[in-house]
Short mmCIF file of C-alpha atoms and ligand atoms in Angstrom, two decimals:
data_model
loop_
_atom_site.label_atom_id
_atom_site.label_comp_id
_atom_site.label_asym_id
_atom_site.label_seq_id
_atom_site.Cartn_x
_atom_site.Cartn_y
_atom_site.Cartn_z
CA MET N 23 0.02 0.00 -0.01
CA SER N 24 1.35 3.44 -0.87
CA GLU N 25 2.12 5.93 1.84
CA LYS N 26 0.08 9.09 2.54
CA LEU N 27 2.20 12.21 2.24
CA MET N 28 1.39 15.62 3.62
CA VAL N 29 2.90 19.03 2.86
CA THR N 30 2.13 21.86 5.27
CA GLY N 31 2.07 25.50 4.16
CA ALA N 32 0.83 24.37 0.75
CA THR N 33 -0.20 27.83 -0.39
CA GLY N 34 3.32 29.20 0.24
CA LYS N 35 5.88 29.42 -2.52
CA LEU N 36 7.87 26.41 -1.34
CA GLY N 37 4.93 24.27 -0.24
CA ARG N 38 3.11 24.89 -3.49
CA SER N 39 6.21 24.03 -5.55
CA VAL N 40 6.68 20.80 -3.61
CA VAL N 41 3.06 19.78 -4.16
CA ASN N 42 3.31 20.54 -7.89
CA LEU N 43 6.56 18.55 -8.18
CA LEU N 44 5.09 15.58 -6.29
CA LEU N 45 2.10 15.47 -8.65
CA ASP N 46 3.73 16.40 -11.92
CA GLU N 47 7.25 15.00 -11.72
CA PHE N 48 7.47 12.51 -8.84
CA GLY N 49 4.44 10.48 -9.95
CA ILE N 50 2.56 10.75 -6.66
CA ALA N 51 -1.13 9.96 -7.09
CA PRO N 52 -3.38 12.84 -5.92
CA THR N 53 -5.15 10.38 -3.62
CA ASP N 54 -1.85 9.78 -1.76
CA LEU N 55 -1.28 13.47 -1.16
CA VAL N 56 -2.67 15.81 1.49
CA ALA N 57 -2.07 19.52 1.25
CA GLY N 58 -2.18 21.44 4.52
CA THR N 59 -2.84 25.15 4.76
CA ARG N 60 -4.38 27.67 7.10
CA ASP N 61 -6.86 28.55 4.35
CA PRO N 62 -8.14 25.53 2.39
CA SER N 63 -10.26 27.79 0.15
CA LYS N 64 -7.01 28.87 -1.56
CA LEU N 65 -6.35 25.31 -2.76
CA ALA N 66 -9.57 24.59 -4.64
CA ASP N 67 -7.56 23.73 -7.73
CA LEU N 68 -5.74 20.94 -5.82
CA SER N 69 -9.07 19.59 -4.50
CA ALA N 70 -10.30 19.53 -8.07
CA ARG N 71 -7.27 17.38 -8.98
CA GLY N 72 -8.18 14.87 -6.24
CA VAL N 73 -5.72 16.04 -3.58
CA THR N 74 -7.12 16.13 -0.07
CA VAL N 75 -6.87 19.60 1.37
CA ARG N 76 -6.90 19.97 5.16
CA ALA N 77 -6.77 22.95 7.51
CA VAL N 78 -3.39 23.05 9.24
CA ASP N 79 -2.51 25.97 11.48
CA PHE N 80 0.41 25.51 13.86
CA GLY N 81 -1.09 28.30 15.92
CA LYS N 82 -4.02 26.00 16.77
CA PRO N 83 -2.22 23.04 18.41
CA GLU N 84 -5.48 21.40 19.53
CA THR N 85 -6.43 20.83 15.87
CA LEU N 86 -3.15 19.32 14.72
CA ALA N 87 -3.47 15.67 15.74
CA SER N 88 -6.63 15.32 13.66
CA ALA N 89 -5.05 17.31 10.85
CA PHE N 90 -2.21 14.80 10.73
CA ALA N 91 -4.38 11.63 11.18
CA GLY N 92 -3.57 8.91 8.68
CA ILE N 93 -0.41 10.65 7.41
CA ASP N 94 2.71 8.51 6.98
CA ARG N 95 5.31 11.08 5.96
CA LEU N 96 5.01 14.76 6.76
CA LEU N 97 6.84 17.76 5.31
CA ILE N 98 6.73 20.61 7.82
CA VAL N 99 7.52 23.81 5.96
CA SER N 100 8.93 26.32 8.43
CA THR N 101 6.51 29.23 8.67
CA ASP N 102 7.15 32.87 7.82
CA ALA N 103 6.30 33.96 11.37
CA ILE N 104 10.00 34.62 12.02
CA GLY N 105 10.81 34.78 15.70
CA SER N 106 7.38 33.61 16.86
CA ARG N 107 6.98 30.24 15.16
CA LEU N 108 8.85 27.91 17.50
CA ALA N 109 5.98 26.97 19.79
CA GLY N 110 3.70 26.19 16.83
CA GLN N 111 6.33 24.15 15.08
CA GLN N 112 7.09 22.24 18.30
CA ALA N 113 3.36 21.58 18.63
CA ALA N 114 3.28 20.27 15.06
CA VAL N 115 6.07 17.79 15.82
CA LYS N 116 4.33 16.61 18.98
CA ALA N 117 1.03 16.21 17.15
CA ALA N 118 2.69 14.35 14.29
CA LYS N 119 4.10 11.85 16.75
CA SER N 120 0.82 11.31 18.52
CA ALA N 121 -1.04 11.00 15.19
CA GLY N 122 1.26 8.14 14.14
CA VAL N 123 3.30 9.94 11.48
CA LYS N 124 6.27 7.72 10.59
CA GLY N 125 8.74 10.30 9.33
CA ILE N 126 9.23 14.06 9.27
CA VAL N 127 10.95 16.30 6.72
CA TYR N 128 11.61 19.84 7.97
CA THR N 129 12.90 22.93 6.14
CA SER N 130 15.52 24.36 8.46
CA ALA N 131 18.31 26.95 8.20
CA PRO N 132 22.09 26.63 7.91
CA ASN N 133 23.96 25.62 11.11
CA PRO N 134 21.13 26.76 13.40
CA HIS N 135 22.44 25.45 16.76
CA GLY N 136 24.66 27.27 19.24
CA ASP N 137 24.53 30.02 21.82
CA ASN N 138 24.58 33.68 20.83
CA HIS N 139 23.83 32.75 17.25
CA PRO N 140 24.30 35.67 14.83
CA LEU N 141 21.09 34.74 12.99
CA PHE N 142 18.39 36.16 15.26
CA PHE N 143 15.83 33.53 14.31
CA ALA N 144 18.19 30.50 14.35
CA GLY N 145 16.55 29.42 17.61
CA ASP N 146 13.25 28.82 15.81
CA HIS N 147 14.99 26.23 13.64
CA ALA N 148 17.30 24.82 16.31
CA GLY N 149 14.31 24.34 18.64
CA THR N 150 12.21 22.68 15.96
CA GLU N 151 15.10 20.38 15.00
CA THR N 152 15.56 19.46 18.65
CA ALA N 153 11.83 18.68 18.99
CA ILE N 154 12.19 16.40 15.96
CA PHE N 155 15.29 14.71 17.33
CA ASP N 156 13.60 14.22 20.72
CA SER N 157 10.45 12.77 19.12
CA GLY N 158 12.35 9.63 18.21
CA LEU N 159 10.74 9.66 14.75
CA PRO N 160 12.82 9.16 11.60
CA TYR N 161 13.67 12.52 10.03
CA ARG N 162 15.26 14.26 7.11
CA ILE N 163 16.23 17.80 8.01
CA LEU N 164 16.81 20.09 5.01
CA ARG N 165 18.99 23.05 6.02
CA ASN N 166 18.16 25.38 3.14
CA HIS N 167 20.89 27.97 2.60
CA TRP N 168 20.00 31.44 1.33
CA TYR N 169 17.64 31.36 -1.64
CA GLN N 170 19.07 32.87 -4.80
CA GLU N 171 15.62 34.46 -5.11
CA ASN N 172 16.44 36.66 -2.05
CA PHE N 173 18.39 38.77 -4.60
CA PHE N 174 15.06 39.94 -6.03
CA MET N 175 14.69 42.09 -2.90
CA GLY N 176 17.98 44.05 -2.72
CA LEU N 177 19.80 43.61 -6.00
CA PRO N 178 17.55 45.69 -8.32
CA GLY N 179 18.12 48.74 -6.09
CA ILE N 180 21.88 48.05 -5.87
CA LEU N 181 22.07 47.77 -9.66
CA LYS N 182 20.26 51.11 -9.99
CA GLN N 183 22.46 53.02 -7.56
CA GLY N 184 25.70 51.15 -8.46
CA THR N 185 26.76 50.72 -4.81
CA TRP N 186 26.27 47.70 -2.57
CA TYR N 187 26.47 48.63 1.13
CA THR N 188 27.12 45.66 3.39
CA SER N 189 28.34 44.90 6.86
CA GLU N 190 29.61 41.51 5.83
CA LYS N 191 33.27 40.77 6.48
CA PRO N 192 35.09 41.25 3.12
CA GLY N 193 36.02 37.99 1.45
CA THR N 194 33.47 35.91 3.37
CA LYS N 195 32.20 33.09 1.18
CA VAL N 196 28.50 32.27 0.98
CA THR N 197 26.55 29.65 -0.95
CA TYR N 198 23.14 30.54 -2.45
CA VAL N 199 20.65 27.92 -3.65
CA ALA N 200 17.73 28.00 -6.08
CA HIS N 201 14.28 27.93 -4.49
CA ASP N 202 13.37 25.28 -7.04
CA ASP N 203 16.30 23.10 -5.92
CA CYS N 204 15.03 23.43 -2.31
CA ALA N 205 11.55 22.37 -3.44
CA ARG N 206 12.83 19.45 -5.49
CA ALA N 207 15.07 18.31 -2.61
CA ALA N 208 12.05 18.46 -0.27
CA ALA N 209 9.92 16.42 -2.67
CA ALA N 210 12.72 13.86 -2.96
CA ALA N 211 13.27 13.74 0.80
CA LEU N 212 9.57 13.05 1.34
CA THR N 213 9.34 10.30 -1.23
CA ARG N 214 12.62 8.41 -1.45
CA PRO N 215 12.32 5.11 0.41
CA TRP N 216 12.51 5.59 4.14
CA THR N 217 14.51 3.46 6.52
CA ASN N 218 15.09 4.56 10.09
CA ASP N 219 16.57 7.78 8.72
CA LYS N 220 18.16 10.37 10.95
CA SER N 221 19.55 12.57 8.20
CA ILE N 222 20.55 16.23 7.95
CA TYR N 223 21.17 17.70 4.51
CA ASP N 224 22.78 21.05 3.79
CA ILE N 225 20.84 22.27 0.75
CA THR N 226 23.30 24.42 -1.18
CA SER N 227 24.53 25.08 -4.68
CA GLU N 228 27.98 23.92 -5.77
CA GLU N 229 29.57 27.39 -5.50
CA THR N 230 30.48 29.99 -2.91
CA PHE N 231 30.84 33.72 -3.45
CA SER N 232 32.06 36.71 -1.55
CA THR N 233 29.88 39.82 -1.94
CA GLU N 234 32.59 41.27 -4.21
CA GLU N 235 32.37 38.16 -6.40
CA VAL N 236 28.53 38.36 -6.58
CA ALA N 237 28.90 42.02 -7.55
CA ARG N 238 31.40 41.17 -10.28
CA LEU N 239 29.16 38.40 -11.61
CA ALA N 240 26.12 40.65 -11.59
CA THR N 241 28.09 43.41 -13.36
CA LYS N 242 29.23 40.97 -16.03
CA LEU N 243 25.88 39.30 -16.66
CA LEU N 244 23.49 42.17 -15.96
CA GLY N 245 25.61 44.90 -17.54
CA LYS N 246 25.63 47.37 -14.67
CA PRO N 247 28.76 48.19 -12.62
CA ILE N 248 28.52 47.74 -8.83
CA SER N 249 31.07 48.75 -6.23
CA VAL N 250 30.91 47.16 -2.77
CA VAL N 251 31.22 49.38 0.29
CA THR N 252 31.71 47.70 3.66
CA LEU N 253 30.40 49.60 6.68
CA PRO N 254 30.35 48.77 10.39
CA PRO N 255 26.96 47.22 11.29
CA ASP N 256 25.86 50.21 13.43
CA VAL N 257 26.71 52.70 10.66
CA LEU N 258 24.91 50.60 8.03
CA ALA N 259 21.90 50.29 10.33
CA SER N 260 21.63 54.05 10.91
CA ASN N 261 22.08 54.81 7.21
CA LEU N 262 19.31 52.32 6.32
CA LYS N 263 17.09 53.80 9.01
CA ALA N 264 17.65 57.29 7.66
CA ALA N 265 16.72 55.98 4.21
CA GLY N 266 13.36 54.76 5.61
CA VAL N 267 14.09 51.03 5.52
CA PRO N 268 11.77 49.25 8.02
CA GLU N 269 13.34 48.15 11.33
CA PHE N 270 12.58 44.48 10.74
CA VAL N 271 14.35 44.53 7.36
CA ILE N 272 17.40 46.23 8.90
CA THR N 273 17.55 43.60 11.64
CA LEU N 274 17.22 40.84 9.06
CA MET N 275 19.92 42.26 6.79
CA LEU N 276 22.44 42.80 9.58
CA SER N 277 21.72 39.41 11.08
CA MET N 278 22.27 37.67 7.72
CA ASP N 279 25.50 39.65 7.18
CA ALA N 280 26.75 38.57 10.60
CA THR N 281 25.80 34.96 9.91
CA ASN N 282 27.65 35.10 6.61
CA SER N 283 30.69 36.74 8.28
CA ALA N 284 30.77 33.90 10.82
CA GLY N 285 31.26 31.50 7.91
CA LEU N 286 28.03 29.61 8.57
CA LEU N 287 27.15 29.38 4.86
CA SER N 288 30.63 28.97 3.51
CA LYS N 289 30.53 25.26 2.68
CA THR N 290 28.82 23.56 -0.20
CA SER N 291 27.38 20.08 -0.12
CA ASP N 292 26.30 17.60 -2.77
CA ALA N 293 22.92 17.06 -1.09
CA VAL N 294 20.83 18.56 -3.90
CA GLU N 295 22.35 16.22 -6.47
CA GLU N 296 22.23 13.27 -4.06
CA LEU N 297 18.53 13.82 -3.39
CA THR N 298 17.31 14.97 -6.80
CA GLY N 299 19.80 13.45 -9.25
CA ARG N 300 20.31 16.94 -10.73
CA LYS N 301 23.07 19.51 -10.38
CA PRO N 302 21.88 22.58 -8.47
CA ARG N 303 21.33 25.77 -10.46
CA SER N 304 24.28 28.16 -10.55
CA LEU N 305 24.01 31.80 -9.53
CA ALA N 306 25.01 32.79 -13.10
CA ALA N 307 22.05 30.82 -14.45
CA PHE N 308 19.76 32.57 -11.96
CA PHE N 309 21.02 36.02 -13.05
CA GLU N 310 20.71 35.13 -16.73
CA ALA N 311 17.20 33.73 -16.36
CA ASN N 312 16.01 36.76 -14.39
CA ARG N 313 17.84 39.61 -16.13
CA ALA N 314 14.64 41.56 -16.86
CA ALA N 315 13.27 41.40 -13.32
CA LEU N 316 16.64 42.20 -11.72
CA THR N 317 17.38 45.20 -13.97
CA ALA N 318 13.83 46.60 -14.23
N1 NAP V 405 16.59 30.11 2.97
C1 NAP V 405 16.11 31.29 2.68
O1 NAP V 405 16.76 32.18 2.09
C2 NAP V 405 14.70 31.63 3.07
C3 NAP V 405 14.10 32.84 2.60
C4 NAP V 405 12.78 33.11 2.94
C5 NAP V 405 12.09 32.18 3.72
N2 NAP V 405 12.66 31.03 4.16
C6 NAP V 405 11.93 30.05 4.97
O2 NAP V 405 11.38 29.06 4.07
C7 NAP V 405 9.97 28.95 4.30
C8 NAP V 405 9.28 28.60 3.02
O3 NAP V 405 9.61 29.58 2.07
P1 NAP V 405 8.52 30.16 1.10
O4 NAP V 405 9.32 30.78 0.00
O5 NAP V 405 7.51 29.13 0.77
O6 NAP V 405 7.82 31.27 2.00
P2 NAP V 405 6.30 31.82 1.92
O7 NAP V 405 5.80 31.75 0.54
O8 NAP V 405 6.34 33.17 2.60
O9 NAP V 405 5.46 30.81 2.77
C9 NAP V 405 5.27 30.99 4.12
C10 NAP V 405 4.64 29.71 4.64
O10 NAP V 405 4.36 29.77 6.01
C11 NAP V 405 3.16 29.03 6.23
N3 NAP V 405 2.57 29.40 7.50
C12 NAP V 405 2.50 30.64 8.03
N4 NAP V 405 1.85 30.59 9.23
C13 NAP V 405 1.57 29.30 9.44
C14 NAP V 405 0.91 28.60 10.53
N5 NAP V 405 0.43 29.27 11.62
N6 NAP V 405 0.77 27.25 10.45
C15 NAP V 405 1.21 26.59 9.36
N7 NAP V 405 1.85 27.18 8.31
C16 NAP V 405 2.01 28.53 8.37
C17 NAP V 405 2.28 29.40 5.05
O11 NAP V 405 1.32 28.42 4.83
P3 NAP V 405 -0.26 28.66 4.53
O12 NAP V 405 -0.46 30.13 4.22
O13 NAP V 405 -0.58 27.78 3.36
O14 NAP V 405 -0.95 28.22 5.76
C18 NAP V 405 3.38 29.39 3.92
O15 NAP V 405 3.55 28.13 3.40
C19 NAP V 405 9.56 30.28 4.90
O16 NAP V 405 8.36 30.19 5.59
C20 NAP V 405 10.78 30.58 5.79
O17 NAP V 405 10.70 29.83 6.96
C21 NAP V 405 13.94 30.76 3.82
#
């Protein structure tokens, strides 16, 4: 008998991509798939394809055991409630265990454990991973490194002004990974035959770049010169504040710079190819495919 698979956060970009891949490329029958979301009305198209859609809200722990009933393998997509999602995600792990789920896949962050972590929300992921480890269930943790798609946020502005202000230590290497490679790795992790897995995968591309190297690559492929200016974190923060950048975005940017500077994303792995059988997308391919959006 085939296993029942569930993807939480199925209206989100990652969850939706995983569901599409499972149906369209991984050969999963709609009847073996359950899509979880806070708002099932947004997934009418999946219902029409024969996928079961269930309400799943980690903020309503009392509903989770029934939401996960009958599920064999569960992909928990970390939520976007950065800094306030740990309790809900811990509740999801607990409910999965009591509902009889046999294996959990979780989308985590790079190197999330450790005291005084430079990434302010690392504790959300470390705490969720620990809940999964403590559950005794088989798991496949996917530590997704920075999405290449994050460049859609800052890079168009940098290309326009020609200057990239950063607080990252010069020369620090970072690996960026395609969102689609993260989704494909998650679909593979959910479906490849399970044993008593206790696996952690670093989901990365095959390359690392310093900010200077990203700037040079962007200049070459997108045709606009960029110079990198390194500022102390407090100076960068006050300049961004003066420019009207929201506090949360400033905190996020500085925290990611500090995490990069600590070398926590400086190593590549072959996990994407191991899981998916495909080479991960390069940053050059991302820039080339998205030239219009990045230079608009
Ligand atoms: N590595 C990186 O660079 C990077 C960048 C951005 C984000 N992330 C992380 O990766 C995750 C997936 O990325 P994405 O691109 O799919 O983000 P997204 O499109 O913003 O999706 C956010 C997800 O959070 C879910 N969610 C929010 N509150 C929830 C709750 N109370 N209970 C259950 N699910 C809840 C949403 O599900 P429904 O609305 O369907 O309920 C949705 O799937 C993000 O949530 C974040 O943790 C990583």
